[in-house]
mmCIF file of C-alpha atoms in Angstrom:
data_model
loop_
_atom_site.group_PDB
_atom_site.id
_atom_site.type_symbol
_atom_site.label_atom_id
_atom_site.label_comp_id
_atom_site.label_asym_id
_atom_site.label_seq_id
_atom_site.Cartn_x
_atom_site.Cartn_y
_atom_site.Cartn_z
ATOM 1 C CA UNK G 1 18.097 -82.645 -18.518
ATOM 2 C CA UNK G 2 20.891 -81.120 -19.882
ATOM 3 C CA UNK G 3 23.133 -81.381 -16.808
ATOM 4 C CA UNK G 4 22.420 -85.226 -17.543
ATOM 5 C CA UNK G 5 23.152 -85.182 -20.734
ATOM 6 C CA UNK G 6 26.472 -83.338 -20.590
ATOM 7 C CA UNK G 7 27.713 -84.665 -17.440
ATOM 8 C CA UNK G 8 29.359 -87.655 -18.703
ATOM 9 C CA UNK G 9 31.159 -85.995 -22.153
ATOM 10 C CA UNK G 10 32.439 -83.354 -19.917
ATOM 11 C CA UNK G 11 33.568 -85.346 -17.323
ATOM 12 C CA UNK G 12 35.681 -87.648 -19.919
ATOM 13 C CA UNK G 13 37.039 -84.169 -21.057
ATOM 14 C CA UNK G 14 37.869 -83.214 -17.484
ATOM 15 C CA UNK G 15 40.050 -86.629 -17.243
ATOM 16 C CA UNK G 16 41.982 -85.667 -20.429
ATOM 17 C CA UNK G 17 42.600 -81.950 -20.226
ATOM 18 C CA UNK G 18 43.239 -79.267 -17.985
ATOM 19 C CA UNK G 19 40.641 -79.080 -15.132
ATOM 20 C CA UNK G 20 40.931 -76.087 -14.047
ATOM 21 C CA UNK G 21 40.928 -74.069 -16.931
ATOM 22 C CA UNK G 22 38.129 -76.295 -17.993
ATOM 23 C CA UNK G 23 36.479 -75.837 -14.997
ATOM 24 C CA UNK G 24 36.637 -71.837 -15.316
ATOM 25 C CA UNK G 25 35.570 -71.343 -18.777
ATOM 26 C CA UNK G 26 32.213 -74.247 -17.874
ATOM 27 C CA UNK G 27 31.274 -71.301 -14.881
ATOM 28 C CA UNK G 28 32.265 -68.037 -17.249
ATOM 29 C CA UNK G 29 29.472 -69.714 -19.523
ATOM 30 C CA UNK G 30 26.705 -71.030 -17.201
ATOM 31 C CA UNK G 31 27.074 -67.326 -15.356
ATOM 32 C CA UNK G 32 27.150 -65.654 -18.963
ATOM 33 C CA UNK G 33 24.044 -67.410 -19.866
ATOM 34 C CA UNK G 34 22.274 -67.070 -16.631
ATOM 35 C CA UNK G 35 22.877 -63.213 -16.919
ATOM 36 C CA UNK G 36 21.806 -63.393 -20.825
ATOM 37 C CA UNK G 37 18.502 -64.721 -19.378
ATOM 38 C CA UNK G 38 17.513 -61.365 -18.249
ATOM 39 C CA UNK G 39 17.321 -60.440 -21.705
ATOM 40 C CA UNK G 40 15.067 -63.481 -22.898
ATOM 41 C CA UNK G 41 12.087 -62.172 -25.016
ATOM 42 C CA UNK G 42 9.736 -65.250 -25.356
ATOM 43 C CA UNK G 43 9.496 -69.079 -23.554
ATOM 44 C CA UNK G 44 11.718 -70.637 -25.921
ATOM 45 C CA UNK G 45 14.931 -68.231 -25.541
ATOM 46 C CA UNK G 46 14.607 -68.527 -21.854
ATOM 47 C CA UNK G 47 14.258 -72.543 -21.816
ATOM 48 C CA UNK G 48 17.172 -73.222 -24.269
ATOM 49 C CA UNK G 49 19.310 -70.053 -22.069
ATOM 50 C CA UNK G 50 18.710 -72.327 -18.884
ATOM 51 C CA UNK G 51 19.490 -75.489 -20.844
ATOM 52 C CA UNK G 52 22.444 -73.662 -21.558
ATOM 53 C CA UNK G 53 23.150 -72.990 -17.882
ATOM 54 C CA UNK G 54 22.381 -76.597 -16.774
ATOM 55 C CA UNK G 55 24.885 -77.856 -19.768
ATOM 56 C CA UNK G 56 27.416 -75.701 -18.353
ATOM 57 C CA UNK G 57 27.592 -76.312 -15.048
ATOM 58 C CA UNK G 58 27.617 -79.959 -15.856
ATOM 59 C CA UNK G 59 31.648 -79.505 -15.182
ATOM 60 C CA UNK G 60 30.755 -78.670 -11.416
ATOM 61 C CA UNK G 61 31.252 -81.793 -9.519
ATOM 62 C CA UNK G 62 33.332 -83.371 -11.701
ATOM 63 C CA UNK G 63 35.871 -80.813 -11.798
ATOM 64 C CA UNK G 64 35.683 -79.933 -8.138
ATOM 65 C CA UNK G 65 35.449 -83.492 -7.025
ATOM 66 C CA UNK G 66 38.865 -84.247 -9.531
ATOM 67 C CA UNK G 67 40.512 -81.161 -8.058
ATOM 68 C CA UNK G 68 40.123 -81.587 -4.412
ATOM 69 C CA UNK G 69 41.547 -85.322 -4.643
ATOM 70 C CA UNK G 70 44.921 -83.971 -6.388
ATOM 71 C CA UNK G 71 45.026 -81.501 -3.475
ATOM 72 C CA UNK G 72 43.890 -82.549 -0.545
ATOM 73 C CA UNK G 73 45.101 -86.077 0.965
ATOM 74 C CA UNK G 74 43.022 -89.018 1.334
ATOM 75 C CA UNK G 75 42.022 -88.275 4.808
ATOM 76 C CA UNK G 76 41.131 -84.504 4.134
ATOM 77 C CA UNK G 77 38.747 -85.343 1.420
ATOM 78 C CA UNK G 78 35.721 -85.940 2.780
ATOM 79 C CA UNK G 79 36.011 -82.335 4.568
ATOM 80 C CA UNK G 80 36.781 -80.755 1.519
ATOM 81 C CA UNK G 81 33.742 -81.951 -0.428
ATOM 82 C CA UNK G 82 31.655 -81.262 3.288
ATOM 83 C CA UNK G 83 33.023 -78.030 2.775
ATOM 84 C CA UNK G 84 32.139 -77.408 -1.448
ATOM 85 C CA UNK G 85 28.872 -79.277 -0.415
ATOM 86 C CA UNK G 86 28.122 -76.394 2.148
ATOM 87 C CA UNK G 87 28.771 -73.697 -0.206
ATOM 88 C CA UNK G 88 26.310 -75.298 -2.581
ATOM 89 C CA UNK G 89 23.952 -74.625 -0.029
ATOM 90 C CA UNK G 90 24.623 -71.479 1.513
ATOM 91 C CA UNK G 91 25.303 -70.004 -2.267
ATOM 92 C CA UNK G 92 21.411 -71.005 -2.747
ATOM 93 C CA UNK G 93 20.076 -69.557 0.260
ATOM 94 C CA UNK G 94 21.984 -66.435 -0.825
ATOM 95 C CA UNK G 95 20.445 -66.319 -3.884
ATOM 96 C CA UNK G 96 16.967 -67.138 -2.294
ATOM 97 C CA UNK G 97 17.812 -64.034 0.257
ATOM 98 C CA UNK G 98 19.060 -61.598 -2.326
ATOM 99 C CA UNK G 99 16.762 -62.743 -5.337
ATOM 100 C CA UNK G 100 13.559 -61.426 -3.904
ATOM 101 C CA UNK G 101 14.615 -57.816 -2.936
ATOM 102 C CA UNK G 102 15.930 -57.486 -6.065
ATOM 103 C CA UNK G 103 13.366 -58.696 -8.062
ATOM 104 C CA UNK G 104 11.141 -56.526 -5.618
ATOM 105 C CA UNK G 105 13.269 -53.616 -6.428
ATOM 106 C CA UNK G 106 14.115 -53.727 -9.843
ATOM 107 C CA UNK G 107 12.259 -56.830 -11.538
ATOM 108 C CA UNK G 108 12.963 -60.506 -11.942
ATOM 109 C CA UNK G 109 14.915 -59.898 -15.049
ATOM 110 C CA UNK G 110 17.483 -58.445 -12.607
ATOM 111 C CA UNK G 111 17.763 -61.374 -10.718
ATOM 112 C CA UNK G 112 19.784 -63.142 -13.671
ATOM 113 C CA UNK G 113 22.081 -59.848 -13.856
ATOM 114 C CA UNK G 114 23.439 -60.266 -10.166
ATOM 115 C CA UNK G 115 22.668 -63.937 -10.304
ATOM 116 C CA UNK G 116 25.215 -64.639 -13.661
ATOM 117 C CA UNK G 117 27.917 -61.003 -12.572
ATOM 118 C CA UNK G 118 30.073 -62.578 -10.023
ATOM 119 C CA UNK G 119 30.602 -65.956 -11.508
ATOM 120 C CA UNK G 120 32.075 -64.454 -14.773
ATOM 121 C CA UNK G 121 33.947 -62.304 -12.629
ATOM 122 C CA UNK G 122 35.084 -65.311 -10.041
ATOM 123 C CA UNK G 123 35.572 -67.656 -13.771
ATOM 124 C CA UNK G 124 37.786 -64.771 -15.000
ATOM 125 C CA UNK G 125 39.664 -65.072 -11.083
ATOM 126 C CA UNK G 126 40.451 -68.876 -11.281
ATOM 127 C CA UNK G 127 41.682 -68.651 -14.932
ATOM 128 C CA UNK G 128 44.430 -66.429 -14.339
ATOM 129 C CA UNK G 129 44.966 -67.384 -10.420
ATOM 130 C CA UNK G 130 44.639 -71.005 -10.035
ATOM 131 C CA UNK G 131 47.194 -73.187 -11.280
ATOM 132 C CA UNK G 132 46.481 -77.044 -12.387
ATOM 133 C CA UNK G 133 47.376 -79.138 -9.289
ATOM 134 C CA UNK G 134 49.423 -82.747 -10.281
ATOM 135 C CA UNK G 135 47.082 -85.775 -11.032
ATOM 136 C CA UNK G 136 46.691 -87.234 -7.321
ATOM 137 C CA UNK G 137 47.004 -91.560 -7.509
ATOM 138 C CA UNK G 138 47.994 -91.386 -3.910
ATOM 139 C CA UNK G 139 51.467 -92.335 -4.981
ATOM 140 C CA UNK G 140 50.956 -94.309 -8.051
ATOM 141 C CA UNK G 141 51.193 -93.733 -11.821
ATOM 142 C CA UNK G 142 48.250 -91.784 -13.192
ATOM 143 C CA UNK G 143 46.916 -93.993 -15.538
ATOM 144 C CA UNK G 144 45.725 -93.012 -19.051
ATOM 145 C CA UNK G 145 41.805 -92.646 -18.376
ATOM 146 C CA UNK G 146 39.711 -95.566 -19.902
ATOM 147 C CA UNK G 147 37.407 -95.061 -23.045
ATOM 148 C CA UNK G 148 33.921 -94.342 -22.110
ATOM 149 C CA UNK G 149 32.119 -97.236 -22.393
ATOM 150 C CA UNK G 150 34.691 -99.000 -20.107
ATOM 151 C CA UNK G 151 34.024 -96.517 -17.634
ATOM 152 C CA UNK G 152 29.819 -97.242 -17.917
ATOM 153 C CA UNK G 153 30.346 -100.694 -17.798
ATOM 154 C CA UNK G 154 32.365 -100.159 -14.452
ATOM 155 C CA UNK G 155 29.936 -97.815 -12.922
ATOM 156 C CA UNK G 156 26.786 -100.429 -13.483
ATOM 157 C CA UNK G 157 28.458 -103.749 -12.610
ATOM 158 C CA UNK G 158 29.246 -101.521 -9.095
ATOM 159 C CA UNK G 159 26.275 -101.436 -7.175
ATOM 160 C CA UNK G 160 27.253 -98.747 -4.944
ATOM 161 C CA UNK G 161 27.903 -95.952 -7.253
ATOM 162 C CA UNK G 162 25.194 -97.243 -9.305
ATOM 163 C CA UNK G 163 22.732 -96.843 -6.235
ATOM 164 C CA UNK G 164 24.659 -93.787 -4.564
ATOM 165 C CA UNK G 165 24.119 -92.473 -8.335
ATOM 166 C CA UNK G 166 20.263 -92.919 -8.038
ATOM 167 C CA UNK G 167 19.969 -91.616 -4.732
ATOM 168 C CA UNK G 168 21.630 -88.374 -5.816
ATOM 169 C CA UNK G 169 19.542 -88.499 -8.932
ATOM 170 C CA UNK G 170 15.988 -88.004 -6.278
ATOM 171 C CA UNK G 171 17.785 -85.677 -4.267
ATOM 172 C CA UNK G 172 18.597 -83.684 -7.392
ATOM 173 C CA UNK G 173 14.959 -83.656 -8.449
ATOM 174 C CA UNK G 174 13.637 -82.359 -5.522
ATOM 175 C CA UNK G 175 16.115 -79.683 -4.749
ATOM 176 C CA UNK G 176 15.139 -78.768 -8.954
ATOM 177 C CA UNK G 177 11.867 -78.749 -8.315
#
C-alpha cells in the first residue's frame, strides 16, 4: 500500500532531480528501516516500520528504469532491465536461503539486521561512486517533464501501460503475498 501510494510522487521527483542520489538515499532508508524492524516492540511499530520500507523503495523501478535508459542504448535496454529483473529475483531467493539459518541461529529479529546492513552500506557506495548519467532522449532535447495530472491522463487514455500496469499490479500481489 504504501509502495502505491508513493510511487507516483517519487517518481515525479525522480524526473526533476538527481536520480541517483535520489535513488541512494530511497535504499539507505528502506534498508535503515528494515534493520530498525528488528527492534520493533509491539504490531503497530513493526507495520508502520514496513510501511516505511515499502514507501521507500517506491524509488526502485523508477529510478533504475530512468537510469538504465540514459545509459544503455535503445537496443541494450531490454537486457539491462532482464538483467535488474534477475537480481530482483535472485536477491529474494538469497534472502529466503540466508533468512532461515539465521533466524534459526540467532532469532527472526536478526533477519532484519543482515536483511537492512548491506543496503545502507551499498546506498552509502552509490552516493559517493556513481555519478548522474545525462538525460537519454535518444538524441533529442530532454523536455521539461509534464505536471502530474498530464502524465495520469496519458497513462489511462494508453491502454497498454494501463493494462501492462494491471498485470504487474497481480503479479505484485502474489509475489507480496
Amino acid at each position: 500500500l504504501a509502495y502505491s501510494v508513493f510511487v507516483l510522487p517519487v517518481g515525479w521527483l525522480l524526473d526533476r532531480t538527481n536520480r541517483v542520489k535520489l535513488l541512494s538515499a530511497m535504499l539507505g532508508l528502506w534498508s535503515l528501516v528494515t534493520a530498525l524492524g528488528a527492534f520493533a516492540g509491539s504490531f503497530w511499530q513493526f507495520f508502520f516500520m514496513r510501511m516505511g520500507v515499502g514507501a521507500a523503495e517506491s524509488a526502485s523501478s523508477p529510478a533504475t528504469q530512468s537510469l538504465i535508459a540514459s545509459i544503455f542504448p535503445l537496443k541494450q535496454r531490454a537486457s539491462a532491465m532482464g538483467f535488474v529483473f534477475a537480481g530482483t529475483a535472485i536477491g529474494t531467493g538469497a534472502v529466503f536461503a540466508v533468512g532461515g539459518p539465521v533466524a534459526d541461529l540467532w532469532g527472526w529479529r536478526a533477519v532484519f539486521l543482515v536483511a537492512g546492513v548491506p543496503g545502507i552500506m551499498l546506498a552509502v557506495t552509490i552516493w559517493y561512486l556513481l555519478p548522474e548519467p545525462p538525460r537519454s532522449a535518444e538524441g533529442r532535447v530532454v523536455a521539461k517533464p509534464p505536471p502530474m495530472w498530464k502524465a495520469a491522463l496519458f497513462f489511462l487514455r494508453s491502454r497498454p501501460a494501463l493494462f501492462a500496469t494491471i498485470g504487474s499490479m497481480i503479479v505484485a500481489m502474489n509475489v507480496a503475498s
